[in-house]
Structure formats: structure tokens, C-alpha cells
Coordinates of C-alpha atoms and ligand atoms in Angstrom, one line a residue:
X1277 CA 0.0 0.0 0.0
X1278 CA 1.2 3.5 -0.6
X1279 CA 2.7 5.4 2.5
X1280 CA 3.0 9.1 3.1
X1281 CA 5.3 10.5 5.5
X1282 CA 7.9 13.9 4.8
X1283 CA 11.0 12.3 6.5
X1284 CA 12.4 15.8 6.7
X1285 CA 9.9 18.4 7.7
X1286 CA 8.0 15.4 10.4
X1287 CA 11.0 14.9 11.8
X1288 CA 12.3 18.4 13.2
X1289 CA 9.7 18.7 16.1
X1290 CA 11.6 17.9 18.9
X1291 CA 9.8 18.8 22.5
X1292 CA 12.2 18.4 25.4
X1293 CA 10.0 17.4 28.2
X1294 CA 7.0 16.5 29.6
X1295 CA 5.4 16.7 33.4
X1296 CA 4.8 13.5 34.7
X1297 CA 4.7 13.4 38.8
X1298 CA 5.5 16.9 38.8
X1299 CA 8.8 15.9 37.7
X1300 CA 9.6 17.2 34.0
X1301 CA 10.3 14.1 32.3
X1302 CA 12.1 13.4 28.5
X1303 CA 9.0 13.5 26.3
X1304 CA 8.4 10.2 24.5
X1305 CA 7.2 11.5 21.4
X1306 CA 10.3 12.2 19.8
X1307 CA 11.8 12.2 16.2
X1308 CA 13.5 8.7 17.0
X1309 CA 9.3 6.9 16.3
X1310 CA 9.9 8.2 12.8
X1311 CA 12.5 6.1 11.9
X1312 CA 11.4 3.0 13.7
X1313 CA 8.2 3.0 12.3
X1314 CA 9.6 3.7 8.7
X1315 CA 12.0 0.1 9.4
X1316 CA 8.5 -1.6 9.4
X1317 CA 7.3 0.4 6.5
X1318 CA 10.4 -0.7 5.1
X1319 CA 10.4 -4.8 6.0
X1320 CA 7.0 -4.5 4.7
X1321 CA 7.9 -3.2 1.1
X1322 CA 6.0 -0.8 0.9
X1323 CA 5.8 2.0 -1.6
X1324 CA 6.6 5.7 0.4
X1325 CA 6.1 9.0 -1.3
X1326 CA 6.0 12.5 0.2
X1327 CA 3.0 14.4 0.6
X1328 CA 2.5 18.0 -1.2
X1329 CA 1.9 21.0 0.4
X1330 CA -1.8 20.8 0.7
X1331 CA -1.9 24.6 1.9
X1332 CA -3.9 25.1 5.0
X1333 CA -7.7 24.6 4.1
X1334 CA -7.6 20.8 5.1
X1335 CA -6.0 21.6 8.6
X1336 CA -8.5 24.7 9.2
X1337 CA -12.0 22.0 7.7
X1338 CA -11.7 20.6 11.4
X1339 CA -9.4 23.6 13.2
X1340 CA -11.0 27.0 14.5
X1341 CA -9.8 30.1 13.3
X1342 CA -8.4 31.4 16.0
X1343 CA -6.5 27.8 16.9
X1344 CA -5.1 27.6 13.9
X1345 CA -3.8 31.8 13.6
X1346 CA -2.5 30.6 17.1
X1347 CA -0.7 27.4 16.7
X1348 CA 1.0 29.0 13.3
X1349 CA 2.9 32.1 14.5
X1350 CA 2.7 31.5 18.2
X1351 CA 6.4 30.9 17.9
X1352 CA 7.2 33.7 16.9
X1353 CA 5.4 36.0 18.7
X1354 CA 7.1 34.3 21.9
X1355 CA 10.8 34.8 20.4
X1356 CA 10.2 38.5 20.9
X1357 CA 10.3 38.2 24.2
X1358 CA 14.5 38.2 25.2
X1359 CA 13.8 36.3 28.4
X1360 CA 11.6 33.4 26.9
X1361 CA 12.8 29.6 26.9
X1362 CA 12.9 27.8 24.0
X1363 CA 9.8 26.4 23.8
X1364 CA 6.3 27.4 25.3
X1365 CA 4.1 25.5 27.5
X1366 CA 0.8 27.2 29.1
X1367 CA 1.5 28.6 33.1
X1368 CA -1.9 29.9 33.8
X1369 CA -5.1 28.4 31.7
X1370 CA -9.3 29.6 31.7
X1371 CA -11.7 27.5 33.9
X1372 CA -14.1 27.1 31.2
X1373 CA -13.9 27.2 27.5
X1374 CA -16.5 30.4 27.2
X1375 CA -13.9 32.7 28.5
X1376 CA -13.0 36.1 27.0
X1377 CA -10.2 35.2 24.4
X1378 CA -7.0 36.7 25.7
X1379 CA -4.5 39.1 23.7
X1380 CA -1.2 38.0 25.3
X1381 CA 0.6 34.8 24.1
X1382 CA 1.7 33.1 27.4
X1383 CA -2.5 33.5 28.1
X1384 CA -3.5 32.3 24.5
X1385 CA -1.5 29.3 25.2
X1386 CA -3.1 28.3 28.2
X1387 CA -6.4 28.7 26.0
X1388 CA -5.5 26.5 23.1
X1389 CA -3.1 23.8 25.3
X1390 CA -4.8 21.8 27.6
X1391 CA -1.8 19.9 28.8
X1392 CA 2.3 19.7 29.5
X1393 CA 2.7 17.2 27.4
X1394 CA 2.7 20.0 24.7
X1395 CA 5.5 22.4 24.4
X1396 CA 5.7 24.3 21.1
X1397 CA 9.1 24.8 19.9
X1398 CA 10.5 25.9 17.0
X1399 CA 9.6 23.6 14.1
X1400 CA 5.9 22.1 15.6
X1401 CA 4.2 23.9 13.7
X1402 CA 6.4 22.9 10.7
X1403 CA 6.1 19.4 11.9
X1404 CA 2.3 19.2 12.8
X1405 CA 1.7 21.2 9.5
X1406 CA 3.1 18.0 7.5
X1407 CA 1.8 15.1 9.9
X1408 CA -1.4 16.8 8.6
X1409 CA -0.1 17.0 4.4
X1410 CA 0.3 13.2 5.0
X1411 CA -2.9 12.9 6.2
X1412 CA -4.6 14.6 3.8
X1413 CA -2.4 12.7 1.0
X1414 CA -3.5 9.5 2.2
X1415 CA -7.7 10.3 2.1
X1416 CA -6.8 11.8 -1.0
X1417 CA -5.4 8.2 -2.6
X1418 CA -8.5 6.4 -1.2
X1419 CA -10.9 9.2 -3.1
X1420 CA -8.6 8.3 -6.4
X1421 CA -9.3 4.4 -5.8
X1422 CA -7.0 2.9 -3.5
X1423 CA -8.6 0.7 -1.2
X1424 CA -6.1 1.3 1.4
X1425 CA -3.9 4.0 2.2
X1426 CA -1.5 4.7 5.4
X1427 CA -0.2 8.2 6.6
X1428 CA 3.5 7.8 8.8
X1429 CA 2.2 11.0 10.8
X1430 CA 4.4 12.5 13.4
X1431 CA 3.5 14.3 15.7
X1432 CA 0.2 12.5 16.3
X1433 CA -3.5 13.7 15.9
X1434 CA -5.7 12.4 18.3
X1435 CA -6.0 14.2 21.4
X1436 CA -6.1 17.3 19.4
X1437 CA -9.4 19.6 19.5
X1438 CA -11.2 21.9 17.2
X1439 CA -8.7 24.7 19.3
X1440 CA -7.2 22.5 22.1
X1441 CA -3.8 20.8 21.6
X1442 CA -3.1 18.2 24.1
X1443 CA -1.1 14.8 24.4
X1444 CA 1.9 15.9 22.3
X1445 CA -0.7 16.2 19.3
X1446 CA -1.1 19.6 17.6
X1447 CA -3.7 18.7 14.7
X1448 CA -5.6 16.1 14.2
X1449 CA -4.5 14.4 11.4
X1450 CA -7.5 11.3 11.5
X1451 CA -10.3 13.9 12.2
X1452 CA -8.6 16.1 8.4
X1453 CA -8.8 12.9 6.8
X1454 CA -12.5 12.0 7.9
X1455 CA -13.4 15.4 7.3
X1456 CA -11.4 15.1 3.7
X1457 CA -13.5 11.7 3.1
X1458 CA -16.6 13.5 3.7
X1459 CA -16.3 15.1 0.5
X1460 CA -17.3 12.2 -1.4
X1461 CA -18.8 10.3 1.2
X1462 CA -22.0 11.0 3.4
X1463 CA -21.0 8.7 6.3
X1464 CA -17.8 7.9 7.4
X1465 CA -16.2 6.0 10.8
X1466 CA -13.2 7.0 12.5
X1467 CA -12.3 3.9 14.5
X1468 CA -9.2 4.6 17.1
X1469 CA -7.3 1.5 18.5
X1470 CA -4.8 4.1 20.2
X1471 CA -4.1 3.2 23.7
X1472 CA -5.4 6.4 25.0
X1473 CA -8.7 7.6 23.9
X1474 CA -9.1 10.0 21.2
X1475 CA -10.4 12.8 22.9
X1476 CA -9.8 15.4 19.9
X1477 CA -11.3 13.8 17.5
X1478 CA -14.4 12.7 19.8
X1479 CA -14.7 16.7 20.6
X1480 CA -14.2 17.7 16.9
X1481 CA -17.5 15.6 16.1
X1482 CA -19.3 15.5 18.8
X1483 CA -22.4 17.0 17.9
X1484 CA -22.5 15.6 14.4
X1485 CA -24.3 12.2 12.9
X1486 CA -22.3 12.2 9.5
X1487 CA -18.9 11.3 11.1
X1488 CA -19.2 8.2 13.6
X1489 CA -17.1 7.7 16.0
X1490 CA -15.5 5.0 18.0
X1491 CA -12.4 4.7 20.3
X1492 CA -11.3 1.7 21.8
X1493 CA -8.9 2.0 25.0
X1494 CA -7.5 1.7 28.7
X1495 CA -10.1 3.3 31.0
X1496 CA -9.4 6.4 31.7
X1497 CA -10.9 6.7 35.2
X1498 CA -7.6 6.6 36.3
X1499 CA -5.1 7.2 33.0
X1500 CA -5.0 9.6 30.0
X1501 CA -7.1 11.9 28.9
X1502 CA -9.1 11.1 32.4
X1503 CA -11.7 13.5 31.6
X1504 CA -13.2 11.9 28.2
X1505 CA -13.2 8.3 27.0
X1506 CA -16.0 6.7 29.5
X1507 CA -19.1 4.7 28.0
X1508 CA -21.4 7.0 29.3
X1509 CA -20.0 9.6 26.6
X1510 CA -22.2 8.8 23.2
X1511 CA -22.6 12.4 21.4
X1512 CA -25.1 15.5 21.8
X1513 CA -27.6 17.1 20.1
X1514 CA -27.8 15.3 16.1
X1515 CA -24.3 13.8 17.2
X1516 CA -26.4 11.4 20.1
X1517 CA -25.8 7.9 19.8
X1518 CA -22.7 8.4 17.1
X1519 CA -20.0 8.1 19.3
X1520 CA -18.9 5.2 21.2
X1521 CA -16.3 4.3 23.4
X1522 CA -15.4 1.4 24.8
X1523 CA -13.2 0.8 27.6
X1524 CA -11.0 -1.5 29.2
X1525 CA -9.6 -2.8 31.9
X1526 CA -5.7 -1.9 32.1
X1527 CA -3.7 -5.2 31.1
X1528 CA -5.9 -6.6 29.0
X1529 CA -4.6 -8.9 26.6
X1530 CA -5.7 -9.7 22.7
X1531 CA -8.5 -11.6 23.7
X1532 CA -10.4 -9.1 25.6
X1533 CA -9.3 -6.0 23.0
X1534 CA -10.7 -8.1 20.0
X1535 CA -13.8 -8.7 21.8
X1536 CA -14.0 -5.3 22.6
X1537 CA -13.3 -4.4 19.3
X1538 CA -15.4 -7.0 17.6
X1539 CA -18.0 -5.3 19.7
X1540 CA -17.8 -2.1 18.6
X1541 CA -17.7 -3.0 14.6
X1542 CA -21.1 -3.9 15.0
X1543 CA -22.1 -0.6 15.6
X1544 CA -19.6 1.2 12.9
X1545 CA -21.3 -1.8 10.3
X1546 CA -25.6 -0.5 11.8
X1547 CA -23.7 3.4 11.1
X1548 CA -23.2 1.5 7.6
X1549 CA -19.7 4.2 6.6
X1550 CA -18.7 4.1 2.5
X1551 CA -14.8 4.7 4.2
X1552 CA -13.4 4.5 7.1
X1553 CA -10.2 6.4 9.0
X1554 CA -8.0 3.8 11.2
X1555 CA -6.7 5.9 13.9
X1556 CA -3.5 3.9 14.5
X1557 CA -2.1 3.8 17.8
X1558 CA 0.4 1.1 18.5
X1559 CA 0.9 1.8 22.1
X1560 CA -1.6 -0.7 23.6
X1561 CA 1.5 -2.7 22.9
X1562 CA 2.4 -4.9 25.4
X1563 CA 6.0 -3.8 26.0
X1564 CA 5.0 -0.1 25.0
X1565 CA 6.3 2.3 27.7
X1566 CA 3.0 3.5 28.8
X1567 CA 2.5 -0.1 29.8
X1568 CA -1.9 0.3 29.7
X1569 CA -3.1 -2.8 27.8
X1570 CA -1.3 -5.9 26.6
X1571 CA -1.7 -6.3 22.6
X1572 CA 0.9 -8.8 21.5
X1573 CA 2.4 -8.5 18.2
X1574 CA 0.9 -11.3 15.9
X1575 CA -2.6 -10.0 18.2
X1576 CA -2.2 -6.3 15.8
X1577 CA -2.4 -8.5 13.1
X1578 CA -5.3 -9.6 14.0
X1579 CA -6.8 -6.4 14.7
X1580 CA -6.2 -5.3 11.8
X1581 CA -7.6 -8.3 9.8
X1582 CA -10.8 -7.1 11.6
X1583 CA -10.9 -3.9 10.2
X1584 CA -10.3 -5.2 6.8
X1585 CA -13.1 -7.1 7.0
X1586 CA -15.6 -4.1 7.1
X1587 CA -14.3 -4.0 3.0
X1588 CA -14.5 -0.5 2.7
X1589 CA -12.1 2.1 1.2
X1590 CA -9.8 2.9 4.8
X1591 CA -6.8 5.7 5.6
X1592 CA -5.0 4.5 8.1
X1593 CA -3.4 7.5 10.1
X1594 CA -0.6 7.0 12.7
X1595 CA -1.3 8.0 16.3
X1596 CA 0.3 6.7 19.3
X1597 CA 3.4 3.9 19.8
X1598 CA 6.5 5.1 21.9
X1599 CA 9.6 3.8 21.9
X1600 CA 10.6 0.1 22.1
X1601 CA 12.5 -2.6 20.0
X1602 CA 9.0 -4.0 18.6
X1603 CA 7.3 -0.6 17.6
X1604 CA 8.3 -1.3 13.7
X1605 CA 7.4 -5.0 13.8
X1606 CA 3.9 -3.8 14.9
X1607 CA 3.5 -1.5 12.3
X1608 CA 4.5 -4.4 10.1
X1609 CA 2.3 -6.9 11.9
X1610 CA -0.6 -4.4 11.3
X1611 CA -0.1 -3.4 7.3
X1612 CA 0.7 -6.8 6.3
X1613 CA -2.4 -8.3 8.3
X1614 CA -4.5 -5.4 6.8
X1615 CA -3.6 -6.5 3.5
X1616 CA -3.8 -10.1 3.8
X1617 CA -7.5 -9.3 4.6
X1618 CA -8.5 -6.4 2.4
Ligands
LIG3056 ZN1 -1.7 6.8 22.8

């Protein structure tokens, strides 16, 4: 299947940290994931081409004014200040989202980042801008007739918001290529495997019935996002009752993730989508450092057999995975049992 991923521009985003026990930590979502998850591209044979500049009117189809002014020249606006640090996370942020919008940049940030797992430096937006291209490139080659179609994106999309960055994600890639889909198709599933739940994208379409989603991951009563993933949470207004999460306990293993999943395919096949997004998070890896859930290799494989099954035109968008010796051997295990079964 055809891969897109900008090797260059993808991999210059390079946060430093990130808060974990109110210690800063290294952040695990560095440029190093590129390059192990291009060595399973790369066992797998696949074919990997570059995305082009799609401009900004995919990225802003799902992203807010105001976000997306911010998240571009946010940068720069902080290197005017002599006494900044390199890179910008949020010290003071609003209580609720109807808040007066604030002029200054260290408040703007703590409107639009909802986490400290986020620091903008330098080349994020450069970075995020391309994950996105990649995105978009891969919806773009399912519309044209290929049945399948993955995007390499780094940084990842999910926990990203209509104006909220969050998670280390600073667009979301799977919710630009739904909302690329949508152009030629009047219902499509995003269905998120990531580890975490995919809080972004659930906000993004929350309140709509044309975009279904479901997310698949550890419970967060007591993990990442904590505040969004629970199976109480099923949509509002025209959105009620096209959203669906399901999750489970921490440690579960491929038999109780594929009847979980198996579970919620049933719904996405009643929604009855014409394509479908893949939000690909390798992470609920067994030896993945976030150490949630316990997916074995072969059992992504069989995941993604699964998914094949539904038969219907599918971008699969990279999310989540961190850094271990299997992460390209997963991404393998996935394509190859994807198309083994498409
Ligand atoms: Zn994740």
C-alpha cells in the first residue's frame, strides 16, 4: 500500500519534556518513532512518497480560526520576548472554554493547550503542519481508488481539538482525513485503536451524525485523557448515539481487546460508513512504555484483519506507539495483516 510521510519536515519537532509526577520528564514523542516505524514500512515493502503542500484549508475544515492563527505564529510571537525559553508550555489556563479570548501569548497558550505534554518549539508547527499534508495525501489516494492507504504521521493527531492541543498532538490528522472523506462520502467511521482515547477527535464531532465515532482504549478513570473516554459519553444534540467508546480494563490482553473491538464494529457496520479512518495507535503494545493494555504482536495483526473485514475504502493515520524494540514489527504486523484481509 502507498505510504506518506515527509521524512524531513516530520522529523524536526523535537519537544524536550514532559510533566509526569510533577517531575519534567524526557517526552516520548520524539523524532527517533519516525525512523522506527519507517523500518516496518520498510520490511513490509512498501511504496513511500512524500506528501504535497496541501496549503492550510484541510487543517482549518476541522481547526478553528483562531487555533489555527495561534498554533502558526505562536512561535514567533514568543521569540520577541528576550527572556523566553525555548519552547512554550501554558503557566496559567481559563476554567471554562467560554472565557473572554485573551491578547497576550503566554494566556493564548493556556487557552488552546490543555496539557504539559505539549510544548511548542520551533519547528511544531512545521512538523504538525506536515503530519497533517500526510494525512490529507493518504484520504486523497483512497478518493482516487485505492482501497487502502496509510499516513507515517508524526507528531500524532488524536487528542487534538477543534482549538485544544493536548497529548503531544497539535492537529488532528485522522479527524482532516474523515473530514477530507466526507467530500465524497455521506458517512464515514473513524475507529481509534490508540491506547489512550481519542479525545480530539471525539470533541471535533461530537455534535454531528455524519462522522461516527469510535475509540477503543484503557479506561481512563484513572489514566490519559481522564476526563473523556467513558461509555457514558455517546454524542449530543444530532451527534447522540454516534460516538462510542469502549473501555478496558488496564492489562488486557488480545483476547479481551478483539472482543472489545469486535463489539464495537457492529455498531460502525448499523452506522453503515462508505470509508473508514484507522486511527492507529500502536501503544496498547504490550511492552509499550506507557505499559496500559497488553496487545501482543501477531494480536495487531489480527486487529487489523478485523478492520479489513468491514471491505471499505480505509486511511489508516498513525497516532500513538513510543519507543521500544517491537514498535516497527507492529507497524508491520498491522499493514501486512490489513492486507492479507483487504
Ligand atoms: Zn496513545
Amino acid at each position: 500500500m502507498k505510504v506518506f510521510t515527509d521524512q524531513t519536515h516530520q522529523a524536526l519537532h523535537d519537544p524536550s519534556g514532559y510533566l509526569v509526577d510533577g517531575v519534567m520528564q524526557p517526552n516520548p514523542e520524539q523524532p527517533e518513532r519516525l525512523k522506527r516505524l519507517l523500518s516496518g514500512v520498510a520490511a513490509g515493502g512498501h511504496e513511500v512518497i512524500a506528501p504535497k503542500d496541501h496549503g492550510l484549508a484541510h487543517i482549518s475544515a476541522v481547526h478553528s480560526p483562531a487555533y489555527v492563527k495561534f498554533i502558526s505564529t505562536i512561535h514567533q510571537r514568543w521569540r520577541r520576548n528576550p527572556k523566553a525559553a525555548p519552547e512554550i508550555f501554558p503557566n496559567i489556563h481559563p476554567d471554562r472554554r467560554t472565557a473572554s479570548y485573551p491578547e497576550s501569548a503566554i494566556a493564548q497558550t493556556g487557552f488552546h493547550v490543555a496539557d504539559m505534554s505539549c510544548p511548542i518549539g520551533e519547528h511544531t508547527w512545521e512538523s504538525a503542519r506536515w503530519s497533517a499534508h500526510s494525512a490529507t495525501s493518504a484520504a486523497m489516494a483512497v478518493e482516487a481508488g485505492d482501497k487502502m492507504a496509510y499516513a507515517l504521521c508524526r507528531p500524532p493527531g488524536h487528542h487534538c481539538f477543534s482549538d485544544l492541543a493536548g497529548g503531544f498532538c497539535y492537529l488532528n490528522n485522522s479527524a482532516i482525513a474523515a473530514q477530507y472523506l466526507r467530500k465524497t462520502h455521506d458517512r464515514v467511521a473513524i475507529i481509534d485503536v490508540d491506547l489512550h482515547h481519542g479525545n480530539g477527535t471525539q470533541g471535533i464531532f461530537y455534535e454531528r451524525n455524519d462522522v461516527y465515532t469510535l475509540s477503543i482504549h484503557a479506561d481512563p478513570a484513572r489514566f490519559y485523557p481522564f476526563f473523556w473516554g467513558h461509555a457514558h459519553e455517546i454524542g449530543e444534540g444530532a451527534g447522540h448515539g454516534y460516538n462510542l467508546n469502549i473501555p478496558l480494563p488496564r492489562g488486557t490482553k488480545d483476547e479481551g481487546f478483539m472482543t472489545g473491538l469486535a463489539n464495537g464494529l457492529a455498531h460502525v457496520e448499523a452506522f453503515a460508513p462508505s470509508a473508514i479512518v484507522i486511527a492507529l495507535g500502536l501503544d496498547a503494545y504490550e511492552n509499550d512504555p506507557f505499559g496500559g493494555l497488553s496487545v501482543s504482536t501477531p494480536g495487531f495483526a489480527k486487529m487489523a484483519g478485523m478492520l479489513a473485514a468491514l471491505n471499505l475504502p480505509t486511511a489508516i493515520v498513525q497516532e500513538g506507539g513510543y519507543l521500544c524494540d517491537e514498535l516497527g514489527d507492529n507497524l508491520q504486523s498491522f499493514l501486512s495483516g490489513f492486507e492479507a484481509n483487504a
